[in-house]
Every structure is written in structure tokens, then in C-alpha cells.
XYZ file of C-alpha atoms in Angstrom:
577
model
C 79.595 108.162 66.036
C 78.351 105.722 68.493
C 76.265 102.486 69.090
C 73.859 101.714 71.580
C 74.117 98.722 74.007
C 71.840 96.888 76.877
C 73.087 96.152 79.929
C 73.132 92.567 81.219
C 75.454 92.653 84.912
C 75.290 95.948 87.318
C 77.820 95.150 90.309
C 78.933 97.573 92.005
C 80.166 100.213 89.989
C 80.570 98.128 87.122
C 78.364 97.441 84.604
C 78.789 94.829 82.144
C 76.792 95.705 78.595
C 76.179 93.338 74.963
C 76.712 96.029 72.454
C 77.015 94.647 68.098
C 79.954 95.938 66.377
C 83.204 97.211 67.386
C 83.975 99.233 70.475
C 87.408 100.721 71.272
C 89.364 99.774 74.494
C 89.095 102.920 77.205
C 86.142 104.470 74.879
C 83.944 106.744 76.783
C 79.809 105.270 77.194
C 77.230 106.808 79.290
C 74.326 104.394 80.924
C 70.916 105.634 80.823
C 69.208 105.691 83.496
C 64.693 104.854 83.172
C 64.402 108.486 84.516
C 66.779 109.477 81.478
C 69.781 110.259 83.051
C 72.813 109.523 81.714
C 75.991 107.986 83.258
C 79.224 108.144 82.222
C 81.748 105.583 82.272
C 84.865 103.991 80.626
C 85.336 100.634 78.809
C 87.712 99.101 80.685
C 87.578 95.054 78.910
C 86.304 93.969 75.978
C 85.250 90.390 75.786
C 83.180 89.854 72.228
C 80.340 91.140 72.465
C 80.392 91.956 75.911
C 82.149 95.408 77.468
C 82.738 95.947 81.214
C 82.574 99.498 82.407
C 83.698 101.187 85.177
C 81.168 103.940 85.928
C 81.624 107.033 87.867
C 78.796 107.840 89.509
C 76.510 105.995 91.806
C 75.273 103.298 89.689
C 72.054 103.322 91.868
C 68.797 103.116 89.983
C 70.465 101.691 86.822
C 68.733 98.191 86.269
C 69.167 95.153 83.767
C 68.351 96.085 79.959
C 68.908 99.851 80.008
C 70.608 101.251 77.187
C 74.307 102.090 77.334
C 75.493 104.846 74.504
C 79.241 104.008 73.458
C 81.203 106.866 71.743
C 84.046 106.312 69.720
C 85.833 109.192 72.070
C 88.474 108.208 74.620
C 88.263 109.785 78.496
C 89.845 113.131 77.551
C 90.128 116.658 79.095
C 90.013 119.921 77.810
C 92.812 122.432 77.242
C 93.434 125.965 77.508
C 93.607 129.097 79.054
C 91.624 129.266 82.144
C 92.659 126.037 84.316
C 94.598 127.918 86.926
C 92.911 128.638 89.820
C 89.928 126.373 88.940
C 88.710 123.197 91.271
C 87.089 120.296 89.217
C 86.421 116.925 90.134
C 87.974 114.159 88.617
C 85.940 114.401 85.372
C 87.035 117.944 84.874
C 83.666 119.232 85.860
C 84.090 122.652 87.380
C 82.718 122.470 91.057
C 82.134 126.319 91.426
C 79.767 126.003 88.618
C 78.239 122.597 89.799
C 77.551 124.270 92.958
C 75.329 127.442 90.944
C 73.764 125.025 88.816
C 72.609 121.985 90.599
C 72.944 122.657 94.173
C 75.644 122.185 97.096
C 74.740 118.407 96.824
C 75.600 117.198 93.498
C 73.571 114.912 91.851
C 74.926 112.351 89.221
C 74.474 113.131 85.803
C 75.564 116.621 85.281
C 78.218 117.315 83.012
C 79.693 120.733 82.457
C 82.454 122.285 80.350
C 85.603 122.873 81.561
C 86.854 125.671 80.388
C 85.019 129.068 80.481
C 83.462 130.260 77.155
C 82.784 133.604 77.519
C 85.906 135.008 79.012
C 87.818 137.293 76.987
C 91.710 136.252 76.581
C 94.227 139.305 75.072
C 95.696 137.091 72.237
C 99.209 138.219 70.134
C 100.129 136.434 67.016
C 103.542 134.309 67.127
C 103.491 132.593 64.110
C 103.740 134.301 60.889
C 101.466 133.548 57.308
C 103.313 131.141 55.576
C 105.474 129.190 58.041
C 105.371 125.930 58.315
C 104.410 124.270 61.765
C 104.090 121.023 63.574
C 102.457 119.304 66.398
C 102.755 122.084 69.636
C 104.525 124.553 67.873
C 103.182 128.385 68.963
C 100.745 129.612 67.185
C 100.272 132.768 69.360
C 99.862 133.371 73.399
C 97.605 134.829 75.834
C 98.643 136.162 79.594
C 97.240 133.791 82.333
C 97.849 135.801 85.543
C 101.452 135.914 85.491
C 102.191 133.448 82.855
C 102.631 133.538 79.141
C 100.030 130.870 77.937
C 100.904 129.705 74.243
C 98.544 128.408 72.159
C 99.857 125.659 70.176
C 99.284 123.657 66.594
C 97.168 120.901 67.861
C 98.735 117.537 69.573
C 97.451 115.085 67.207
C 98.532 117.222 63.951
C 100.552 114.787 61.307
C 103.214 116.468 59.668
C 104.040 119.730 58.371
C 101.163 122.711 58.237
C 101.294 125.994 56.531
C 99.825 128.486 58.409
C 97.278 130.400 56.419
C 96.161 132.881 58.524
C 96.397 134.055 62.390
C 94.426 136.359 64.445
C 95.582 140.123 64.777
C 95.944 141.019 68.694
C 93.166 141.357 70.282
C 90.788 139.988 72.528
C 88.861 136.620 72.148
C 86.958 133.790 73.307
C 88.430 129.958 73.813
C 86.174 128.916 71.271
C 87.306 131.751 68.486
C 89.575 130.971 65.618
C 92.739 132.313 66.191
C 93.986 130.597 63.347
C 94.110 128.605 60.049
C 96.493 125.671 58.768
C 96.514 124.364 55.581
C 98.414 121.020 53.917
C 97.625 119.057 50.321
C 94.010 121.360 49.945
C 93.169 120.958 53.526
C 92.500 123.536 55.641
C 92.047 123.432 59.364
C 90.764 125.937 62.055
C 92.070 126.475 65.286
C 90.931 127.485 68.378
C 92.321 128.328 72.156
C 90.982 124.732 72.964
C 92.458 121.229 73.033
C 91.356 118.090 74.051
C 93.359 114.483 75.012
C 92.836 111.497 76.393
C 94.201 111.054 79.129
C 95.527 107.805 79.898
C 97.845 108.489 76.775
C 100.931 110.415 77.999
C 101.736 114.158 75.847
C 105.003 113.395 74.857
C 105.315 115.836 72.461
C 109.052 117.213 72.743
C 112.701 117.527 70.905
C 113.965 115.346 73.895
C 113.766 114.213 77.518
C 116.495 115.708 79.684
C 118.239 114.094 82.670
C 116.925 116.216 86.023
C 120.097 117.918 87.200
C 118.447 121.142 89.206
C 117.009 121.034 92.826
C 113.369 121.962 93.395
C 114.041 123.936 96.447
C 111.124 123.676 98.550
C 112.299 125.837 101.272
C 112.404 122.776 103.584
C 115.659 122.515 105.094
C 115.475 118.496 105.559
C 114.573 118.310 102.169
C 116.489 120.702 100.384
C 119.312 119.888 102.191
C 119.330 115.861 103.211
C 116.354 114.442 100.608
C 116.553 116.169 97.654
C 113.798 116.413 94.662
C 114.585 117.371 90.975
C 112.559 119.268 89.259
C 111.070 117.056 86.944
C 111.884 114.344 89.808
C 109.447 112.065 90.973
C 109.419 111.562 95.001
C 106.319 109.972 97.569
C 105.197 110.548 100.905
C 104.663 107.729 102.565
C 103.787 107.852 106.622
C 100.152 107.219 108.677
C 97.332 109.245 109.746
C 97.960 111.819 111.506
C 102.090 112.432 110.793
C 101.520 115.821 108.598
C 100.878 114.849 104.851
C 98.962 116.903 104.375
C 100.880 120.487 106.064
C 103.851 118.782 104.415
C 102.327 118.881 101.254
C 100.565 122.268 101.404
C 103.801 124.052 102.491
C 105.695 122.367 99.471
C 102.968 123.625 97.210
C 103.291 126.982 98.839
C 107.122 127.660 98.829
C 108.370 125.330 95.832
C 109.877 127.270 93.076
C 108.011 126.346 90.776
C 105.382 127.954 88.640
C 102.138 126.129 88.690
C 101.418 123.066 91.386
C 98.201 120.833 90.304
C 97.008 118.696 93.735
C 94.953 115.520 93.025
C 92.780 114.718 96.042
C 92.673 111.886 95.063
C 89.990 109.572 97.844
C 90.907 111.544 100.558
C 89.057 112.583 103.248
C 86.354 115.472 102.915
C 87.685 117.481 105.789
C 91.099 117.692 104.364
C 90.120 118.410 101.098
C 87.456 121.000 102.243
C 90.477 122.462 104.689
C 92.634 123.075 101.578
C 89.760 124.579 99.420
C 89.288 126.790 102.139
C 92.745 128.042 103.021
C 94.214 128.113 99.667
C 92.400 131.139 98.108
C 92.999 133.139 101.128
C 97.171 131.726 101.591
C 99.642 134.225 100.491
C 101.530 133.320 97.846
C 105.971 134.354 98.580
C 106.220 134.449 94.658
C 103.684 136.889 93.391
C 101.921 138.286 96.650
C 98.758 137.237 95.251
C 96.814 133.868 96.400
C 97.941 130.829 96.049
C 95.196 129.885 94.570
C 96.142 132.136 91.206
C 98.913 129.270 90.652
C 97.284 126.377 91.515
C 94.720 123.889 90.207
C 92.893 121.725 92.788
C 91.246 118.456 91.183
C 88.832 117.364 94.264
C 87.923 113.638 94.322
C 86.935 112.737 97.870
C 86.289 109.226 99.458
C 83.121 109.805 99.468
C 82.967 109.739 95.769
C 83.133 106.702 93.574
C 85.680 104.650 93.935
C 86.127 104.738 90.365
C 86.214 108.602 89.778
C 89.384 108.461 91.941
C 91.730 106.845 88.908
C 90.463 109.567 86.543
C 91.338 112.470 89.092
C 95.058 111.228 88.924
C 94.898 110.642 85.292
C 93.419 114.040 84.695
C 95.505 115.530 87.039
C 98.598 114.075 84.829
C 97.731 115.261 81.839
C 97.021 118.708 82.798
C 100.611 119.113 84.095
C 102.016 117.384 80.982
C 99.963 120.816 79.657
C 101.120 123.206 81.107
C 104.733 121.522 81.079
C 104.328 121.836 77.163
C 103.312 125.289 77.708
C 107.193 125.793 78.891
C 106.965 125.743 82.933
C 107.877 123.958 85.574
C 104.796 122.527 87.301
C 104.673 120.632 90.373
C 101.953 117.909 91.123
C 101.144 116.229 94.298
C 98.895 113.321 94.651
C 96.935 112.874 97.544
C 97.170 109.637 98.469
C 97.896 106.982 95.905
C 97.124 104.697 98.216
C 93.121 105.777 97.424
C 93.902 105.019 93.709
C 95.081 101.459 94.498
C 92.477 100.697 96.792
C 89.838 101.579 93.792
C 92.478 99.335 91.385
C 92.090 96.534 93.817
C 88.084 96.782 94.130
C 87.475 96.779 90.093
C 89.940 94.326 90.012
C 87.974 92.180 92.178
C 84.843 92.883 90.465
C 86.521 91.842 87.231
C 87.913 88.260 88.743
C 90.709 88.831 87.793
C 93.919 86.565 89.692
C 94.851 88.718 93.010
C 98.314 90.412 94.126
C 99.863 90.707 97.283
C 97.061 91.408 99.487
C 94.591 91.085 97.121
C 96.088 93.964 94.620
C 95.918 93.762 91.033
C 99.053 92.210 89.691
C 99.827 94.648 87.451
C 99.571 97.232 90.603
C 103.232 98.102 90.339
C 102.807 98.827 86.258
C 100.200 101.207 87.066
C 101.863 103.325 89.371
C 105.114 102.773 87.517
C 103.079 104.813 84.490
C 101.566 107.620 86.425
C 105.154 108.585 88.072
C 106.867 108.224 84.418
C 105.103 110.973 82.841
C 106.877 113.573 85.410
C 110.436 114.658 83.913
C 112.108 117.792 82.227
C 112.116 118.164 78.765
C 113.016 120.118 75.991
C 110.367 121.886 73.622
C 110.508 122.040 70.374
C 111.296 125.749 70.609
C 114.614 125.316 72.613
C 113.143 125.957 76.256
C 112.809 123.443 78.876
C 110.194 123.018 81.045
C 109.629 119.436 83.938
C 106.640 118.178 85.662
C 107.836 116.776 89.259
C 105.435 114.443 90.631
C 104.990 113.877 94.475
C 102.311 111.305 96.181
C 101.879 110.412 99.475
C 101.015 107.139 100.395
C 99.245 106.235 103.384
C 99.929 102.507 104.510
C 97.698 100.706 107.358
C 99.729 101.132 110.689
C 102.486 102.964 108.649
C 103.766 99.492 107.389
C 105.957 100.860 104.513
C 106.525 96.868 103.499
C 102.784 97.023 102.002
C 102.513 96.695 98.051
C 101.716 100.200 97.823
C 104.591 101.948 99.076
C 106.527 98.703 97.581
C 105.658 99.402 94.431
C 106.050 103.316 94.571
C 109.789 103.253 95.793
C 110.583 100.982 93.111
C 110.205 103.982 90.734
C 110.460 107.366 92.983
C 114.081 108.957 93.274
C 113.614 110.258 96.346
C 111.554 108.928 99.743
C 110.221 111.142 102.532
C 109.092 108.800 104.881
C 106.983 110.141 108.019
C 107.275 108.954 111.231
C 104.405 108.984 113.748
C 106.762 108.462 116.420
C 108.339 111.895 114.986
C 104.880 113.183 114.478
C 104.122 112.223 118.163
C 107.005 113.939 119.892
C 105.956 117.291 117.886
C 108.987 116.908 115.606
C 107.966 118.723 112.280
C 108.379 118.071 109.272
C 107.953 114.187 110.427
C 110.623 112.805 108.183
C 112.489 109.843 109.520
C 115.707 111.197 108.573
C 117.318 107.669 109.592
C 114.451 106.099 106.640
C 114.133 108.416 104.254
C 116.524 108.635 100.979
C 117.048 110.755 97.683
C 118.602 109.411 94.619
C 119.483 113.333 93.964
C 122.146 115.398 94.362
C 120.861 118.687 96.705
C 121.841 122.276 97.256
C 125.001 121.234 99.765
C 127.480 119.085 98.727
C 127.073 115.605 99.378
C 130.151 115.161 101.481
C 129.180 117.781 104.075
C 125.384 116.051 104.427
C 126.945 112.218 104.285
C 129.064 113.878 107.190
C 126.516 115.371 109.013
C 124.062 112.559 108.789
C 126.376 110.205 110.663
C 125.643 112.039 113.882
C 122.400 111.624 113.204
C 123.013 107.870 113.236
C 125.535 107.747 116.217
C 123.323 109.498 118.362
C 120.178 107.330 117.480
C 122.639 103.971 119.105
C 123.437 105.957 121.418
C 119.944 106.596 122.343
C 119.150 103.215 121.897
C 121.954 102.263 124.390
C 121.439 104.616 127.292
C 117.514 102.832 126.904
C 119.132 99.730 128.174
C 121.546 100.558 130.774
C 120.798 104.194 131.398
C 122.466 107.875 131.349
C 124.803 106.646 134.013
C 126.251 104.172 132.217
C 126.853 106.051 128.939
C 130.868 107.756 128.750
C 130.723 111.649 128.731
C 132.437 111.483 124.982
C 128.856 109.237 123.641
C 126.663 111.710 125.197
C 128.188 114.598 123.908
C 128.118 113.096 120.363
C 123.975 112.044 121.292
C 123.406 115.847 122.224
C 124.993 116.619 118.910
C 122.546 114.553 117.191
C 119.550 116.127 118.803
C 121.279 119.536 118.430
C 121.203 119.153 114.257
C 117.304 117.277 114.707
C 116.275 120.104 116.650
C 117.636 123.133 114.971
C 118.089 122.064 111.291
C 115.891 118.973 110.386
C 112.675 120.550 112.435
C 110.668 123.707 111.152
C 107.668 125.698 112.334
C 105.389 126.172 109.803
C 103.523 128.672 111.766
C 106.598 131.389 112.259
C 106.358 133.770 109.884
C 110.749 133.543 109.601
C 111.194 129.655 109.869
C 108.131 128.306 107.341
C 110.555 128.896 104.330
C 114.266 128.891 104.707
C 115.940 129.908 101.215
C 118.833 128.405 100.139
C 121.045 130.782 101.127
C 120.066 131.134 104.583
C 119.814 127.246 104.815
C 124.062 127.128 103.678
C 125.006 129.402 106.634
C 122.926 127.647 108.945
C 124.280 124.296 107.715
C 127.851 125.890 107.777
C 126.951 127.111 111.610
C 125.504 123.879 112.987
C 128.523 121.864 111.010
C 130.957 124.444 113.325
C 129.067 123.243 116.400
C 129.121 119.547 115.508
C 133.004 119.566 114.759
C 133.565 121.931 117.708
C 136.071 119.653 120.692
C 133.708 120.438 124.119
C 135.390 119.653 127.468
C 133.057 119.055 130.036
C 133.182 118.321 133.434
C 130.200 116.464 134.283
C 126.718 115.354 132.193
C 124.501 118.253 133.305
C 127.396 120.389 132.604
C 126.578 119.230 129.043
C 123.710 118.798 128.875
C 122.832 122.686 129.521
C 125.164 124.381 127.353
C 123.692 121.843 124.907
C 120.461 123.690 126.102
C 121.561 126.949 125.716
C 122.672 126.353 122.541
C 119.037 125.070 120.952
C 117.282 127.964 121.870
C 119.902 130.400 120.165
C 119.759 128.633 117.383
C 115.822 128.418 117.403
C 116.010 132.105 118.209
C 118.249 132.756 114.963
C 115.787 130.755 112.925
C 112.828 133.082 114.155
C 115.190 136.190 113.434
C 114.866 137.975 109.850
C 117.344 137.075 107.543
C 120.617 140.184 107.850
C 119.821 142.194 110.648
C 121.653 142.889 113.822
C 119.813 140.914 115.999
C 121.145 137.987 113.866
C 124.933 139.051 114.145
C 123.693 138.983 118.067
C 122.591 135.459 118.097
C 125.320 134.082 116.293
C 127.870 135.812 118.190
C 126.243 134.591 121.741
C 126.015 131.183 120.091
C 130.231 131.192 118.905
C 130.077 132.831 122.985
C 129.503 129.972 124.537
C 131.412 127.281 122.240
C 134.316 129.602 123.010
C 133.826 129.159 126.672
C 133.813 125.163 126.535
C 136.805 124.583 124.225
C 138.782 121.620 125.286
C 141.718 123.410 124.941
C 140.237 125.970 127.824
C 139.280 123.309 129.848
């Protein structure tokens, strides 16, 4: 059902329509265009008989008195088998398919399905005749390259169904009825597909559960000092240029988890266009396939409208509250959030509404408080648990983490990665200030051992600090020792190369020995005559321990590296001195 409208205000890309009857809040409308194109767009206020929209496409050639179409139909996405590995925009449009039908330059208008229709899914029965099932209970499942894909009772069912009838095994088309429910004389048919809106969060599960498992990313500082949950919320705040990006794309590549969504979310074409291109040719650890057979991009660029950029994170959301209800763990980063609020802030200003810290919506914090609340692990109604962790970088002006932004974000994250472009700028990767950053989260080394280690980290930093002002000479033998420490653990633990084939991904086991081996070093009583004395066996001892984190994990060459390294803290015991 819907009702047609004129449109009286076009600013920007918000269009202000008088429409008779009743519309509902969020409802999905499409302006047409004289050339008969259609729009679409999203109620976003309701004042009598007047809507404002927020459209997302180029509201150019739209013009005072064209019609507006409202539906009844909120801004949903479709479900199924078939969204891993896809790209889509932020309206679910596949772009592969955009590209064949309308060109490499997209014009607006063009809506296509998202999920493919003639694709042929194996499907098995789960559910027997005559049981009785509920909202997301499994009606049967199909394999989605190396996942078991469930199809479930729809999200919106009320109640108790009776299943009258399921598929036999076999193969089948989304659109196909696998299946039949039945309740009081009414009888519904399912399909493979499922659609929700998605500003309304799938909650659909016996209970939340507290996070109490790691998400090992395979990053020593984060695994190890910063911790993330899975089912965890953390951000990523830093400026242009300190990694954010290679950050993000090596957490997406080495996280244990099972599917990782990214939300491009306004960022910059060349970024986004650099991911598209590596990830279906990155090898992924897990299954030695692609990367891109895990992963579902959702592409929004700053080049796009501003407002196309909130539905990329809100479709992005929803789809791993999906595939969380499908039972795995699934990981999605956000890239940047900052984008998001920046398209918050220019509809709010459109829609006059009273201004925020630097001119911000004032319910900015309450809308990123939302989007990070729908991460978590949870418990199915079937007994397994599955999380959604959420990551999103933010990208403050100048790096000034006291913005509203980033303000807002850590008020809700449990964990914060902050980059450092004087990090970045010294080559020190990943660029986490380790001196900034924090994690509400308990890691895969106990907390006593990292609270220990840490503190040289923040003795050698005064120490630094101090030797500024009055200069190497004036520092005591003991302090510089303890500062050589410091850049001993920031060199050899905290810093990776992403490009060694050995140190891109440290497991966890690797990362405990090396964390054991450093910790030996750091505790170890040197004696040493003079500074340069110290300051290369100090030397000496980076580059063995750089060497034994290019070396493959158990081989001999190892045992040789860590035996030169115990070498030469033999040979400058105090006690020998």
C-alpha cells in the first residue's frame, strides 16, 4: 500500500513533501523525478502533513511539485544464502551487477536485488512434519562455502507454528518453498529469503551472554596489552595517514572469527577501491581460499551521498546480527564513523534542529551508543552461541581524540586502540599509543604479567622525556638501562611487520613464549660499565629478537636465536660483572 505526495522544499538532500493520510516514521518513499526516475529515500520527521526525507541519491533534477510515492515498508535488507563474498552499496544493491547493467558510472535510480535468484543452494531438512516452531528456529540448512547456513522460521513470526511440510534434500532456488507452517487454519510458505528493517536491532535469542573469550587477532599489542571480546565492541581512533586502514585489513584477515562484514562507510575511493582490489586475491590462514569467500564488503564512498553513508552502517549491522543468528561469530569493522557523524551533523542542520558540540546533533552520542549495542554474544534458541564484535575507526581532525566523535564512542567501546602519528611517523607499526590506548577486557596473558610489563613502558617514556631536557649525559646508567628496556619490549613485542610472511600473525602460543622471553630480558640485573656499553648489547639484542620473530615457529634456527639471545644476557650478569 502506499500514497502519493508533492514535494514542496528540495535542500540538499532533503526533501520536504505534503502527503494526506498517515505515514509511518522511517517508511521507505521514492521521489519521481519529470524524466520518471525514481528516488529513494527515508522519512526521517513527520510534522502533520508534512514529511522530511533524507534521500540517497543526488537529488539533482528533482524540482518543486513532483510526486513522492510513500510505502508503508520500513528501510530493510534482504536475507539469505548468498551474502558472503558479495560488495553492495549501502542500499544493498549489488555493485558487480550494477557495473553489467548500467555501466562503471552508476547512475541514480537503479535498484537491484540483493540476493541471487537463480543460484542453486543443496538444501537438507532439519525440522520434522509436525513440530512446533518459533521465531528463528531451523527449518533446514544449506552449505555457504564453508559454513552451515540455516534457514530459519521467519523473524517476525508470533507464536507457536506447526510445521506442515518441508522440502526433501535437494537443490533449490532462494525464492523456492522449502517449507510450510501452519497455526489456527493459517498456513504460511517459506522461502530461503528474509527481509528486516534495519534500524530495528534482531534480537531474537534465549539470552545475551557476558563476553568472556578473546578475539585473538594475531596482533601481539592487541592480543596481549588491548584486548577485544568476541562479541566486544572496540574503535580506532588516530589521523590520516597512522594505518587504519592496514590495521583493519590485517584484523579482518587473521581474526578468528568466521565471517568479517567491513562498512566503508564515507571513506575515501582509493582506500575502498585498494581493499576491493586486494581482498579477492589475499590469502585467507583459515581456509586457504580468498578472503574474500568470508567476507562481505558494503562500499559507501565519500563521494556518495552523504546520506547513503548512515544506511551502509545500518545495513552493515543488521547483516552481522544475521549471520550471528545463523550461529557464528562475525566480526564487523566500520570504516570511519566519523563519516556517519559528519552526514548526522549535515541533516541535522538541514532539519534546524538545536546544535551539539561543534555543531553535532545532540543526540550524537545516542546514535552511536545504538550502533555499538547491537554487537555482543548470545545464546540461540538452539543452545549454541554465536557474538557479533564491532570495531570502528574514527578519524578526528588533527588526531584530537577530545572531539565529540571519539567522545562519544569511548563512552560505550570496551576497549580503545588509539593511533599515534607520531608512532606512525617513526615507522612504528601497528601505531597504537600503548601509553593511550586501554581495554576493559581481560586478554590471553594474565593481567599481572602485562600491568608489569607495561610499567617499563611508562618509565622509559619519563625517562625519555628527561634525557630531552638535560641530555644522555645527565641521565644515571640504572635510568637508561630501564629506557633501553622500554624500547627493547616497543621494538620487539608491541611492533609487527605486516609484510613478513612469519611476523604478520603471531598465534597465541608463539606470542606467550615471546612474552615469557622478553619478560626474562626485562627482569634480567645488567652490569654495565659505561652507556655505549649498553646501549649495544641493547642493540644486539633487538635484532635477535627481530630475527626470532622472522624465524618459523619450532625449528632449529629458533633454538639458535634464543640461545644467542640467553648468550649474551649471560655475559652481562651483574653478578659477572
Amino acid at each position: 500500500m502506499s500514497m502519493i505526495g508533492r514535494i514542496v522544499t528540495v535542500y540538499g538532500n532533503m526533501v520536504t513533501a505534503e502527503v494526506e493520510g498517515i505515514v509511518r516514521q522511517n517508511a521507505v518513499a521514492y521521489c519521481k523525478r519529470a524524466d520518471g526516475v525514481k528516488l529513494m529515500s527515508e522519512i526521517i520527521r513527520v510534522r502533520g502533513k508534512l514529511v522530511d526525507m533524507q534521500v540517497f541519491e543526488l537529488t539533482r533534477g528533482l524540482k518543486v511539485g513532483d510526486e513522492v510515492e510513500i510505502t508503508d515498508e520500513l528501510l530493510s535488507v534482504e536475507l539469505g544464502p548468498g551474502l558472503i563474498g558479495m560488495v553492495y552499496d549501502g542500499l544493498q544493491n549489488p555493485l558487480a551487477e550494477m557495473a553489467i547493467q548500467h555501466g562503471n558510472f552508476l547512475t541514480p535510480g537503479h535498484y537491484l536485488k540483493a540476493l541471487n535468484r537463480e543460484k542453486l543452494w543443496d538444501f537438507t531438512p532439519v525440522a520434522s512434519i509436525g513440530s512446533l516452531v518459533k521465531a528463528s528456529d531451523n527449518l533446514g540448512k544449506v552449505q555457504e562455502n564453508i559454513f552451515d547456513h540455516f534457514i530459519m522460521a521467519p523473524f517476525n513470526l508470533r507464536g507457536e507454528w506447526k510445521v506442515k511440510s518441508v522440502a526433501p534434500a535437494g537443490k533449490y532456488k532462494v525464492e523456492d518453498i522449502i517449507a510450510t507452517l501452519e497455526k489456527d487454519g493459517e498456513v504460511m510458505e517459506i522461502n530461503m529469503i528474509q527481509r528486516w528493517p534495519v534500524r530495528m536491532p534482531l534480537g531474537i535469542y534465549k539470552q545475551r551472554l557476558l563476553p568472556t573469550q578473546p578475539m585473538v587477532t594475531k596482533q601481539r599489542i592487541i592480543d596481549t596489552f588491548f584486548p577485544v571480546m568476541l562479541g566486544g565492541t572496540y574503535c580506532i581512533p588516530g589521523p590520516f595517514g597512522a594505518g587504519k586502514t592496514v590495521l583493519q585489513q590485517n584484523t579482518s584477515r587473521y581474526a578468528d572469527v568466521d565471517v568479517v562484514i567491513l562498512a566503508a562507510c564515507g571513506e575515501r575511493a582509493g582506500e575502498v577501491v585498494e581493499t576491493l582490489r586486494e581482498f579477492p586475491h589475499l590469502a585467507d590462514p583459515r581456509t586457504g581460499g580468498t578472503l574474500i569467500e568470508r567476507t562481505i564488503i558494503i562500499c559507501n564512498t565519500s563521494s556518495m551521498p552523504v546520506a547513503a553513508r548512515e544506511s551502509s552502517v545500518y545495513t552493515a549491522i543488521t547483516l552481522g546480527e544475521y549471520y550471528r543468528q545463523v550461529g557464528l561469530n562475525v566480526l564487523l569493522l566500520a570504516d570511519s564513523t566519523s563519516r556517519w557523524a559528519q552526514a548526522l551533523r549535515e541533516m541535522s542542520g538541514r532539519l534546524e534542529e538545536i546544535p551539539g558540540e561543534e555543531a553535532f546533533p545532540a543526540y550524537l552520542e545516542t546514535s552511536i551508543a545504538r550502533f555499538y549495542e547491537r554487537g555482543g554474544i548470545v545464546e540461540l534458541n538452539d543452545g549454541r552461541t554465536s557474538s557479533l564484535t564491532v570495531g570502528g575507526t574514527v578519524s578526528p581532525a588533527g588526531g584530537n581524540f577530545e572531539e565529540p566523535v571519539t567522545q562519544g564512542t569511548l563512552k560505550v567501546v570496551g576497549a580503545f586502540l588509539g593511533l599515534s602519528y607520531a608512532r606512525s611517523y617513526a615507522r612504528r607499526f601497528p601505531a597504537i599509543d600503548p601509553l593511550e590506548s586501554w581495554s576493559k577486557y581481560s586478554g590471553v596473558i594474565e593481567s599481572q604479567k602485562v600491568t608489569w610489563a607495561h610499567s617499563f613502558l611508562k618509565r622509559g617514556k619519563t625517562i625519555n622525556e628527561m634525557m630531552q631536557v638535560v641530555g644522555e649525559e645527565g641521565t644515571s646508567i640504572d635510568d637508561f638501562v630501564i629506557y633501553l628496556k622500554s624500547e627493547l619490549l616497543d621494538s620487539v613485542y608491541l611492533q609487527q611487520n605486516s609484510f613478513d610472511e612469519v611476523d604478520a600473525a603471531c598465534p597465541v602460543e608463539r606470542q606467550r613464549y615471546l612474552f615469557d622471553l622478553v619478560s626474562e630480558t626485562l627482569k634480567h640485573e645488567f652490569k654495565f660499565a659505561n652507556k655505549p656499553e649498553a646501549r649495544d648489547t641493547f642493540f644486539a639484542l633487538t635484532e635477535q629478537f627481530r630475527n626470532w620473530n622472522y624465524t618459523p615457529w619450532e625449528t632449529e634456527q629458533l633454538e639458535e636465536i634464543e640461545a644467542s639471545i640467553k648468550e649474551i644476557l649471560a655475559s652481562k650478569e651483574a653478578t659477572n660483572a
